[in-house]
Short mmCIF file of C-alpha atoms in Angstrom, two decimals:
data_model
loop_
_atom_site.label_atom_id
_atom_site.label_comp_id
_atom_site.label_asym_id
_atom_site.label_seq_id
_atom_site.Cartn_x
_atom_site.Cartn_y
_atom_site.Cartn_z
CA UNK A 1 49.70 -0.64 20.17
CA UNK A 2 45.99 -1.15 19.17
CA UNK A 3 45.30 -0.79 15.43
CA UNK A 4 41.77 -0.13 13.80
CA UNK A 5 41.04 -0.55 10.01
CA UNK A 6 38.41 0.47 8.36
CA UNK A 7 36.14 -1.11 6.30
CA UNK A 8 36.30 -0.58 2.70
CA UNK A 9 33.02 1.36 1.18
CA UNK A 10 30.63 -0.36 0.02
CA UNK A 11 30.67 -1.32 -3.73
CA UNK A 12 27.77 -3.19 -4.57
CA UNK A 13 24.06 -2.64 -5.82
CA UNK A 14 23.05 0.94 -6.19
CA UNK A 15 20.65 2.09 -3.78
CA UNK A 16 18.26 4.85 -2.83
CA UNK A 17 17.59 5.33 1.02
CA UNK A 18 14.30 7.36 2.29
CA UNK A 19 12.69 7.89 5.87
CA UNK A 20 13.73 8.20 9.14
CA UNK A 21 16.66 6.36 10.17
CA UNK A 22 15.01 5.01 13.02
CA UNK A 23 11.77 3.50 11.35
CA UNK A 24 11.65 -0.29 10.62
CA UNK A 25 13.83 -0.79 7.24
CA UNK A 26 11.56 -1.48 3.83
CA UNK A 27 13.74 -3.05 1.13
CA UNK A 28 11.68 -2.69 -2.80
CA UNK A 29 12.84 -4.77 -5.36
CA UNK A 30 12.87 -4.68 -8.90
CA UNK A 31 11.49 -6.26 -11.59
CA UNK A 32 13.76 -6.97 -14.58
CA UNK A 33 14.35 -4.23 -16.98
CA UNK A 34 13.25 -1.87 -14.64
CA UNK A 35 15.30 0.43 -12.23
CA UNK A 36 14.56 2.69 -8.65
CA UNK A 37 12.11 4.22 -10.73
CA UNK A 38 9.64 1.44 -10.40
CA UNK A 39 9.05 2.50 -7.01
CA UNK A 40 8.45 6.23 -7.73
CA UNK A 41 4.76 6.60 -6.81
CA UNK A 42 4.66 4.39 -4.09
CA UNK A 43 8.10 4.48 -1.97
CA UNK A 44 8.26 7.83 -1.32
CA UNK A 45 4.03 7.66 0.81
CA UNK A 46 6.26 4.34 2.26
CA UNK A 47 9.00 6.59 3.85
CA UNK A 48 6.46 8.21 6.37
CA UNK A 49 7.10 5.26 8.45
CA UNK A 50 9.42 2.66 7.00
CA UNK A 51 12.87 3.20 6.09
CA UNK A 52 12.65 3.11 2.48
CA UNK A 53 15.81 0.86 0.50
CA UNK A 54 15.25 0.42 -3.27
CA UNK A 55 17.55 -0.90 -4.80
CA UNK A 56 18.42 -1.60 -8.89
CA UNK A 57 19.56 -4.92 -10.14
CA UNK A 58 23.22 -5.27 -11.42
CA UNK A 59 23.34 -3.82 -15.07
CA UNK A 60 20.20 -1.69 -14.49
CA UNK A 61 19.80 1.49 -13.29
CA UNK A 62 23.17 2.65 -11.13
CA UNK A 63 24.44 -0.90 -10.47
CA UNK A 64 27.45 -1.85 -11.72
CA UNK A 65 27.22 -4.99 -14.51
CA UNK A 66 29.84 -6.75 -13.07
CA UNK A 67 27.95 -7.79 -9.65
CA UNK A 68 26.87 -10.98 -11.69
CA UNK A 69 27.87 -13.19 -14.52
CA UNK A 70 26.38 -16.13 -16.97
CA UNK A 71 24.89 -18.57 -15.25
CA UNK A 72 23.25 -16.58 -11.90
CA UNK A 73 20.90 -17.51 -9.63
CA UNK A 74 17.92 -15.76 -8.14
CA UNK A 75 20.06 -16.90 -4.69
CA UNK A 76 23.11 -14.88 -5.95
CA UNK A 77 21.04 -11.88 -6.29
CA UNK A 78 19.34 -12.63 -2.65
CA UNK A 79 23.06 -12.35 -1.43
CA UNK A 80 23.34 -9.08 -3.18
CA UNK A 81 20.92 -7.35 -1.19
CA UNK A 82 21.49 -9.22 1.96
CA UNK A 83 25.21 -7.74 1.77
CA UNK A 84 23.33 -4.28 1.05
CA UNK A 85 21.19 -4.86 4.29
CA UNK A 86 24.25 -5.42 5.93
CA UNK A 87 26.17 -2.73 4.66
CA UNK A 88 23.12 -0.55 5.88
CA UNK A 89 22.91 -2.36 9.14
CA UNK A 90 19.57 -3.89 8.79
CA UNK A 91 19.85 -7.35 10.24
CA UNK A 92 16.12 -7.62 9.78
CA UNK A 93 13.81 -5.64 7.38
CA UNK A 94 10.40 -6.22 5.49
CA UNK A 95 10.60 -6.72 1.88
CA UNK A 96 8.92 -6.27 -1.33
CA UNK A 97 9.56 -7.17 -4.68
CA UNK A 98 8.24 -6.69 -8.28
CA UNK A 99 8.77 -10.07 -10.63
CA UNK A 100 12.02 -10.82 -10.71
CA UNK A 101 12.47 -8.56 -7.55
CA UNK A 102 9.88 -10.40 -5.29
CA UNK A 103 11.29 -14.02 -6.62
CA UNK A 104 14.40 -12.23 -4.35
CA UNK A 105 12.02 -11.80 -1.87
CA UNK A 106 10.44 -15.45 -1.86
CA UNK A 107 14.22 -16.72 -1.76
CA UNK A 108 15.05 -14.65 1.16
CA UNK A 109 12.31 -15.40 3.21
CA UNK A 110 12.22 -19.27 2.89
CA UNK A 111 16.03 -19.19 2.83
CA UNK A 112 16.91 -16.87 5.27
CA UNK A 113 13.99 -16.72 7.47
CA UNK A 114 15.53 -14.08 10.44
CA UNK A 115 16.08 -11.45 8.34
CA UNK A 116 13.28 -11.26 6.62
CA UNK A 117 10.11 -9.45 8.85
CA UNK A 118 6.98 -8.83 6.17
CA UNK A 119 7.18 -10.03 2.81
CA UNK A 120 5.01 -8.49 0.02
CA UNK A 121 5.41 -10.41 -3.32
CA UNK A 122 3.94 -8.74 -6.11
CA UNK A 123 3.38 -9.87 -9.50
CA UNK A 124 5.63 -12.16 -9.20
CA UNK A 125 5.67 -16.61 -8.88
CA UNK A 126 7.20 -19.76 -7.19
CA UNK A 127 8.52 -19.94 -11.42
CA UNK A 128 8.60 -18.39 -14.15
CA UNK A 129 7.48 -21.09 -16.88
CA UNK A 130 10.35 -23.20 -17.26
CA UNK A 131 13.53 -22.25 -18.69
CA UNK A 132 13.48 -22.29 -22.50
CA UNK A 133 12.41 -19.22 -23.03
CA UNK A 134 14.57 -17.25 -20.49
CA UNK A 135 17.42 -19.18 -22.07
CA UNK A 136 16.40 -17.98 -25.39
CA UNK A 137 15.89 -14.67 -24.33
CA UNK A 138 19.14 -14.27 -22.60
CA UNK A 139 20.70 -15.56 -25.83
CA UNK A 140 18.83 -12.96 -28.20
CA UNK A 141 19.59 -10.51 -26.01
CA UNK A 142 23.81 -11.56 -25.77
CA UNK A 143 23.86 -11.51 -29.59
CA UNK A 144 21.23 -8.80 -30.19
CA UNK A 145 21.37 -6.22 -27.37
CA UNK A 146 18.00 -5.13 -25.66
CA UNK A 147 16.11 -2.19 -28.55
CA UNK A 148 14.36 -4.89 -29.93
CA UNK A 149 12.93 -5.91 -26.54
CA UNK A 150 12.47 -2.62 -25.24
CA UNK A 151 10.74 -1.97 -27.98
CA UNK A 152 7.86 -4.20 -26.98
CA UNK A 153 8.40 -3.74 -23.28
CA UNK A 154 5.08 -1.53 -22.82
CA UNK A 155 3.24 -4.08 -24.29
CA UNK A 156 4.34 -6.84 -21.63
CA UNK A 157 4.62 -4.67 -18.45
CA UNK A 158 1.08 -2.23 -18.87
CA UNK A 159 -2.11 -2.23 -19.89
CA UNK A 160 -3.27 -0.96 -23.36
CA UNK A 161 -3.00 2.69 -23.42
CA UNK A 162 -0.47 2.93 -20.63
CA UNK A 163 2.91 3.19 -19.99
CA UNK A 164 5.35 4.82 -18.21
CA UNK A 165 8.03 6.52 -20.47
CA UNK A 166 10.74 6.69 -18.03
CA UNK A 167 10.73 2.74 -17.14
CA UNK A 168 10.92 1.85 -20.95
CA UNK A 169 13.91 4.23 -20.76
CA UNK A 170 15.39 2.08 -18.18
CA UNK A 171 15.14 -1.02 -20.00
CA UNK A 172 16.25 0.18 -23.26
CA UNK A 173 19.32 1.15 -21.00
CA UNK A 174 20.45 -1.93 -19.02
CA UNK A 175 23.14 -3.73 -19.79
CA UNK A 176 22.83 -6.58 -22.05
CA UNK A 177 25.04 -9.14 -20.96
CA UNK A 178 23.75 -7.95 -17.08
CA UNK A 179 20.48 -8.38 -18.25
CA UNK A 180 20.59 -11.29 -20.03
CA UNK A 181 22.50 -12.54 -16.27
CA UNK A 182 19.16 -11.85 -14.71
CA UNK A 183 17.33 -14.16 -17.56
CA UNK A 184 19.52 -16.76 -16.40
CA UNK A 185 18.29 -16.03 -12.94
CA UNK A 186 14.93 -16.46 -13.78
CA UNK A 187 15.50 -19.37 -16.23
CA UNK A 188 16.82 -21.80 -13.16
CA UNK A 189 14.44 -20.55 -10.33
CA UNK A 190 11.55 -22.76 -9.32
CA UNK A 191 10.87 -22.47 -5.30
CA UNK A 192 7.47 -24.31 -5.23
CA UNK A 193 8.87 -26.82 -2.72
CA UNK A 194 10.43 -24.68 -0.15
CA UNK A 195 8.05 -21.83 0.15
CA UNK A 196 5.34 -24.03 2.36
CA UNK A 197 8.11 -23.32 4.89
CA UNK A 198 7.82 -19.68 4.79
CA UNK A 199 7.16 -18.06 7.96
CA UNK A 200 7.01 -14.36 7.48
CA UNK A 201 3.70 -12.61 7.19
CA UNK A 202 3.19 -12.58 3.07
CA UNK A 203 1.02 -10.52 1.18
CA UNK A 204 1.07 -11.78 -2.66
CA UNK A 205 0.02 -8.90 -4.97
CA UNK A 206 -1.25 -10.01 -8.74
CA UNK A 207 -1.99 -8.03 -11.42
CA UNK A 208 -5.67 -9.11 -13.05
CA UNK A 209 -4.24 -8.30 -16.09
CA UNK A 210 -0.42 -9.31 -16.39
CA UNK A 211 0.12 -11.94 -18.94
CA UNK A 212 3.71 -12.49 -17.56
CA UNK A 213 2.88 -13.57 -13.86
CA UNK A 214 -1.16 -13.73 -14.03
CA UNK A 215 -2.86 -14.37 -10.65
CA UNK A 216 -2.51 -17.95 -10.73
CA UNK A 217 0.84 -18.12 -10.20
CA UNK A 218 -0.39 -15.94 -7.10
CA UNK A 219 -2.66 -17.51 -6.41
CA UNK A 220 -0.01 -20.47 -6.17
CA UNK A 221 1.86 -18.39 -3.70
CA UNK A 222 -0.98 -17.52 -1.79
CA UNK A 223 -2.06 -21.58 -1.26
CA UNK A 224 1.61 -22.53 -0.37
CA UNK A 225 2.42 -19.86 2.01
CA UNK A 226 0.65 -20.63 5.98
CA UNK A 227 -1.40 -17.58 6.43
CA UNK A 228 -0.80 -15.70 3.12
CA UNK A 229 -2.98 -12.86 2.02
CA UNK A 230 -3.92 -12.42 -1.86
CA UNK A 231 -4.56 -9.05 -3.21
CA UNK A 232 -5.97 -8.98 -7.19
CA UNK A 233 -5.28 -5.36 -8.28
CA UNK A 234 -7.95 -4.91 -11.39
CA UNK A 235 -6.53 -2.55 -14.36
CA UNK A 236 -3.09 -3.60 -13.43
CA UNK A 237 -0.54 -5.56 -15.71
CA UNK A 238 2.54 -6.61 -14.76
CA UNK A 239 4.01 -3.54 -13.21
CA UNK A 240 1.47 -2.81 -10.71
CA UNK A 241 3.35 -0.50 -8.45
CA UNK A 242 3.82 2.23 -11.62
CA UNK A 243 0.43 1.33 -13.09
CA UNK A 244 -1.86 1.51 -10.27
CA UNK A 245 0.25 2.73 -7.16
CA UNK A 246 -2.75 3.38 -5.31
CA UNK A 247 -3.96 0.29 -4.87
CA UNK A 248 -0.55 -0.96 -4.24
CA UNK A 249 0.27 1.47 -1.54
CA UNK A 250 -3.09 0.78 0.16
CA UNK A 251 -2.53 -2.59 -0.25
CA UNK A 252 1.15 -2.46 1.14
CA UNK A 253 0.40 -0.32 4.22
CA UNK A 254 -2.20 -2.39 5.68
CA UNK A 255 0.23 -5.47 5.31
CA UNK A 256 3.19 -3.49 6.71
CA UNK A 257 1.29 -2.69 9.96
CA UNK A 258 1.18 1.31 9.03
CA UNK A 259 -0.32 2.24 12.89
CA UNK A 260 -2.00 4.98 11.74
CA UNK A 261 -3.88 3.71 8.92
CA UNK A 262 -5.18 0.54 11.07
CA UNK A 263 -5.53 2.35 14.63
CA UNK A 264 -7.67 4.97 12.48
CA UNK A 265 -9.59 2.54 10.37
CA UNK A 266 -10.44 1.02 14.09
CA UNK A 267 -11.40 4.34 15.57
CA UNK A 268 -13.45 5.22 12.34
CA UNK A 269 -15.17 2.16 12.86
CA UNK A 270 -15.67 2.72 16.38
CA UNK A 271 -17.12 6.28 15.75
CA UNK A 272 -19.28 5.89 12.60
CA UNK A 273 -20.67 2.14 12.65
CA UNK A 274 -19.44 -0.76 10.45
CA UNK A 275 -22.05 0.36 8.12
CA UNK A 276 -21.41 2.99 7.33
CA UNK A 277 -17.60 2.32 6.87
CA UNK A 278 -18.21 -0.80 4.90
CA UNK A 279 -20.30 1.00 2.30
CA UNK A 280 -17.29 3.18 1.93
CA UNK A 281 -15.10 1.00 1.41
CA UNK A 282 -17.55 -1.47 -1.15
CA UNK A 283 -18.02 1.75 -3.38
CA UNK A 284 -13.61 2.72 -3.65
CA UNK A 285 -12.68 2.70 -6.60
CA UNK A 286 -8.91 3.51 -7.84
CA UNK A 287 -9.71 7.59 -8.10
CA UNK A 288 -11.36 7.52 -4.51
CA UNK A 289 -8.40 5.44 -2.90
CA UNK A 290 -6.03 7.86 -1.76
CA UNK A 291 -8.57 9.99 -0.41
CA UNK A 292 -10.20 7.13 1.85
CA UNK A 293 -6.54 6.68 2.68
CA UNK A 294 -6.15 10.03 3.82
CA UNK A 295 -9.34 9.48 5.78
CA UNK A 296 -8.62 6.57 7.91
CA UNK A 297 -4.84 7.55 8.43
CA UNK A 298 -5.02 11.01 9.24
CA UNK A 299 -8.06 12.57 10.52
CA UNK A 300 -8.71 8.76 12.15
CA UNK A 301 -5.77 7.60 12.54
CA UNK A 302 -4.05 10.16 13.89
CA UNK A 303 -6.78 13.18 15.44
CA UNK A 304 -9.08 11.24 16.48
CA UNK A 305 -6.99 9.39 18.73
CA UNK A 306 -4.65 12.09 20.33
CA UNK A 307 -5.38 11.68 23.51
CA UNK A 308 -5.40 15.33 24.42
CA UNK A 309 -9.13 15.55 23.85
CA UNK A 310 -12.17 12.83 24.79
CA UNK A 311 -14.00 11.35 21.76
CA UNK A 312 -17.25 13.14 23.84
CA UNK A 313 -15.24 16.49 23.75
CA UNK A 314 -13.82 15.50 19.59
CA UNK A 315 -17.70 15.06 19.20
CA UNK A 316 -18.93 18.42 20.67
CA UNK A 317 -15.96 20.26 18.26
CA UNK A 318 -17.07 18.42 15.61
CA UNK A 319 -20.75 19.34 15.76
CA UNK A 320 -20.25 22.56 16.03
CA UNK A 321 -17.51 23.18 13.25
CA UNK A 322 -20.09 21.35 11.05
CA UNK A 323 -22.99 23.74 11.83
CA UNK A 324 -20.36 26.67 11.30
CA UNK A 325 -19.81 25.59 7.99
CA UNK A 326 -23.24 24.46 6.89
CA UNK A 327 -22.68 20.95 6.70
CA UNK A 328 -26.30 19.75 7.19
CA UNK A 329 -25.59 15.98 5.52
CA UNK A 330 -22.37 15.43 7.62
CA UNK A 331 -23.61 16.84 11.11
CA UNK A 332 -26.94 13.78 10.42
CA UNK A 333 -23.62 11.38 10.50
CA UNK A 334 -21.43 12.83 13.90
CA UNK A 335 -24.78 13.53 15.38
CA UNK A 336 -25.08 9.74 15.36
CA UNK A 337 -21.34 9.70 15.73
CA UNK A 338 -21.88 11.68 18.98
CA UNK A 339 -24.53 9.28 20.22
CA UNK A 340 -22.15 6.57 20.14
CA UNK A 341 -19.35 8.45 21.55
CA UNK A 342 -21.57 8.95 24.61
CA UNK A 343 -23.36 12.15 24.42
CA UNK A 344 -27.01 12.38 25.61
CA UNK A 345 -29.39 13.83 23.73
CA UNK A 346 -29.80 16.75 25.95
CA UNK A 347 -25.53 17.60 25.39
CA UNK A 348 -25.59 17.16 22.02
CA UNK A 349 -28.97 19.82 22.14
CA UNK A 350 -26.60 21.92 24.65
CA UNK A 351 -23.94 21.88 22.29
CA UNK A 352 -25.75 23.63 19.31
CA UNK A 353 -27.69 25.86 21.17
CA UNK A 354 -24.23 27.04 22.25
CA UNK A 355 -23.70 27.52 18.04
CA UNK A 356 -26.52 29.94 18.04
CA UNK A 357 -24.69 32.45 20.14
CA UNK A 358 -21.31 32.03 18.06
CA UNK A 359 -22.25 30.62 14.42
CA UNK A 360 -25.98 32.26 14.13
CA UNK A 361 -29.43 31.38 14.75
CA UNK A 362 -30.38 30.26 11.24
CA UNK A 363 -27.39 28.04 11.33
CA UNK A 364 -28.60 26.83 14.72
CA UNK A 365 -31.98 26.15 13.68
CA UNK A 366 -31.04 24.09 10.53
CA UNK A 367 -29.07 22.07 13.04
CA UNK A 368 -32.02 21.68 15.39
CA UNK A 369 -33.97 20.26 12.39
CA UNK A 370 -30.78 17.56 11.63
CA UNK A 371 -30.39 16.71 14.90
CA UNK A 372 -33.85 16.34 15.82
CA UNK A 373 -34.42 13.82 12.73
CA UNK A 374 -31.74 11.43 14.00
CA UNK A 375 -32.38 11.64 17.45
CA UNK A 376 -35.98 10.46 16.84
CA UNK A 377 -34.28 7.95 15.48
CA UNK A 378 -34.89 4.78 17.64
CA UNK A 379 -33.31 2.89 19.31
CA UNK A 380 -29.95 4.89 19.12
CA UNK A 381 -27.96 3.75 16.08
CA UNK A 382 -26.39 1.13 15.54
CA UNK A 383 -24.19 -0.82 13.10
CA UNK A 384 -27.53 -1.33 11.04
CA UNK A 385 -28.25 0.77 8.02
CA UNK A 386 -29.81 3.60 8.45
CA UNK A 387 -31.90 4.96 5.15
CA UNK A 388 -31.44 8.47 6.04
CA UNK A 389 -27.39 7.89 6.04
CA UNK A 390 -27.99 7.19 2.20
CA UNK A 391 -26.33 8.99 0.02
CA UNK A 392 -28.53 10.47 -2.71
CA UNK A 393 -27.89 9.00 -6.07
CA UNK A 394 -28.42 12.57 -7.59
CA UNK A 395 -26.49 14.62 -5.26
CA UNK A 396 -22.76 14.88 -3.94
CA UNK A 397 -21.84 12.37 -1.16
CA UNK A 398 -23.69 13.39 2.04
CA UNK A 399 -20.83 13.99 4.12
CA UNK A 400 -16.77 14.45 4.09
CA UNK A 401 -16.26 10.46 4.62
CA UNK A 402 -18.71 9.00 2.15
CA UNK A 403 -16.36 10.74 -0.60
CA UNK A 404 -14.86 7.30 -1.34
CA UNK A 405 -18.10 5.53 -1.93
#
């Protein structure tokens, strides 16, 4: 007689699981003092197409103290998630990590190289400046508890002016013998001499203005690592992915191989000219990210290359949609848009002669007047700038896409 057990639940770090159970498995670490929470602003954009694992170090957050003891190691904490990967049934994920967390993340990838797909390490370093004052720390913190620290923890992890109420809650709430664990952690790591043999694609993440892990320790990171990418986020302290998600998500995507936010930045290039793209992208700032995002993943990324429809045929919609609405500036762009897509001058003339019938002569002839600007226009456009696809300095940007610039 055949007898099956099963296995016992699992017991370890707490957890939070978003996406699609099918999408490639994203594990977010922590930084210390922090819990899931870190992640807020960024994990749940993530989940569209990674399966999302945050998870809280032991004494923080939901994790039970007990998972560690005096005297841990940044490699006991590695095991920690590895047995949470396991538990999950992730043999191999892409990782990211915040201080503390992305020290994990370092240890896992030069330590455990096939399990470990993408690395992102942000804020973070090889070390954390030698041990005495992580042994101190751990020792105030054992005698003292953590208010006193919390106290002051706005003033280490943000910028002045900024914080985030609900991560200051977090720390003020962590264990203290846990916590001061986790100073022991970072008190004995120094992996300067094994991560040259990382192999996993890394994108290292600094803060230009965190005082804990400034962007020479990245920089550091970035030197060691074969092929590393280095990312300075400016207006961000230590806790980057709370204090400027944005640029963090961007940032995280484009590492992480998001297909629709590269096919579409591709496409858009394809369609509009370098150029015009580039100047996009020079003028982004932190208030025009998401929406450049949105731009390149979605109506790029994902419209304009269904294949249902022909870029010619995505042209000819898109000409007349803008002369429906008005949008003079915009149709000077997809008329040269429509040029490159293959449309002769004659079509594209077909095409909004066709919007006199349906959208109304005047409409029609203000298009005729666009059109026949940038058609005499030669030769046909090209990557070059163009003066007339200029925005004005003392109007709104000229069309839908130059919103970011």
């Amino acid at each position: 007689m055949t007898t099956t057990t099963t296995p016992p639940p699992y017991a370890g770090l707490h957890h939070r699981v978003e996406g699609p159970a099918t999408a490639p498995v994203l594990v977010l670490g922590p930084s210390l003092g922090t819990s899931t929470a870190l992640w807020d602003a960024v994990a749940p954009e993530l989940s569209a197409t990674h399966r999302v694992v945050r998870w809280d170090l032991p004494g923080h957050g939901g994790s039970p103290a007990s998972l560690i003891g005096p005297g841990a190691t940044v490699a006991d904490l590695a095991r920690l998630v590895l047995d949470l990967a396991d538990a999950l049934g992730a043999h191999r994920f892409s990782y990211a990590g915040v201080s503390l967390g992305g020290a994990v993340g370092l240890h896992l990838a030069a330590h455990h190289p096939e399990r470990v797909e993408r690395l992102a390490v942000v804020c973070s370093s090889a070390h954390f400046g030698g041990s005495a004052s992580w042994e101190e720390r751990a020792a105030t913190v054992r005698l003292d508890g953590l208010a006193a620290l919390a106290a002051s923890a706005h003033t280490r992890w943000f910028t002045p002016g900024f914080t985030v109420p609900a991560l200051v809650a977090d720390h003020r709430g962590a264990d203290p013998d846990a916590y001061a664990a986790c100073c022991d952690a970072l008190a004995a790591f120094d992996l300067r001499d094994r991560i040259a043999a990382i192999t996993a694609p890394t994108l290292v993440l600094a803060g230009r203005e965190d005082p804990a892990t400034p962007p020479a320790h990245a920089r550091e990171i970035a030197d060691a690592i074969p092929g590393a990418a280095l990312t300075e986020i400016p207006g961000a302290s230590h806790l980057a992915p709370a204090e400027r998600p944005e640029a963090v998500l961007a940032a995280l995507r484009d590492h992480l191989g998001d297909g629709a936010g590269k096919r579409g930045m591709e496409v858009r290039r394809q369609v509009l000219g370098d150029a015009h793209v580039d100047r996009a992208q020079a003028r982004q700032t932190a208030f025009t990210a998401p929406f450049q995002d949105f731009i390149s993943r979605y109506a790029w990324g994902e419209i304009w290359t269904d294949p249902t429809l022909s870029r010619r045929e995505r042209s000819m919609v898109t000409l007349t949609a803008l002369v429906a609405h008005g949008h003079l500036d915009e149709l000077a762009l997809h008329v040269r848009a429509a040029r490159r897509n293959g449309l002769t001058p004659e079509e594209i003339g077909a095409v909004l002669l066709q919007t006199a019938v349906y959208c109304g002569v005047p409409a029609a002839n203000a298009a005729f007047a666009v059109a026949q600007r940038v058609l005499a226009e030669e030769p046909p456009p090209t990557d070059e700038p163009q003066a007339t696809d200029e925005p004005r300095s003392t109007e709104e940007p000229r069309s839908v896409d130059e919103a970011g610039e």
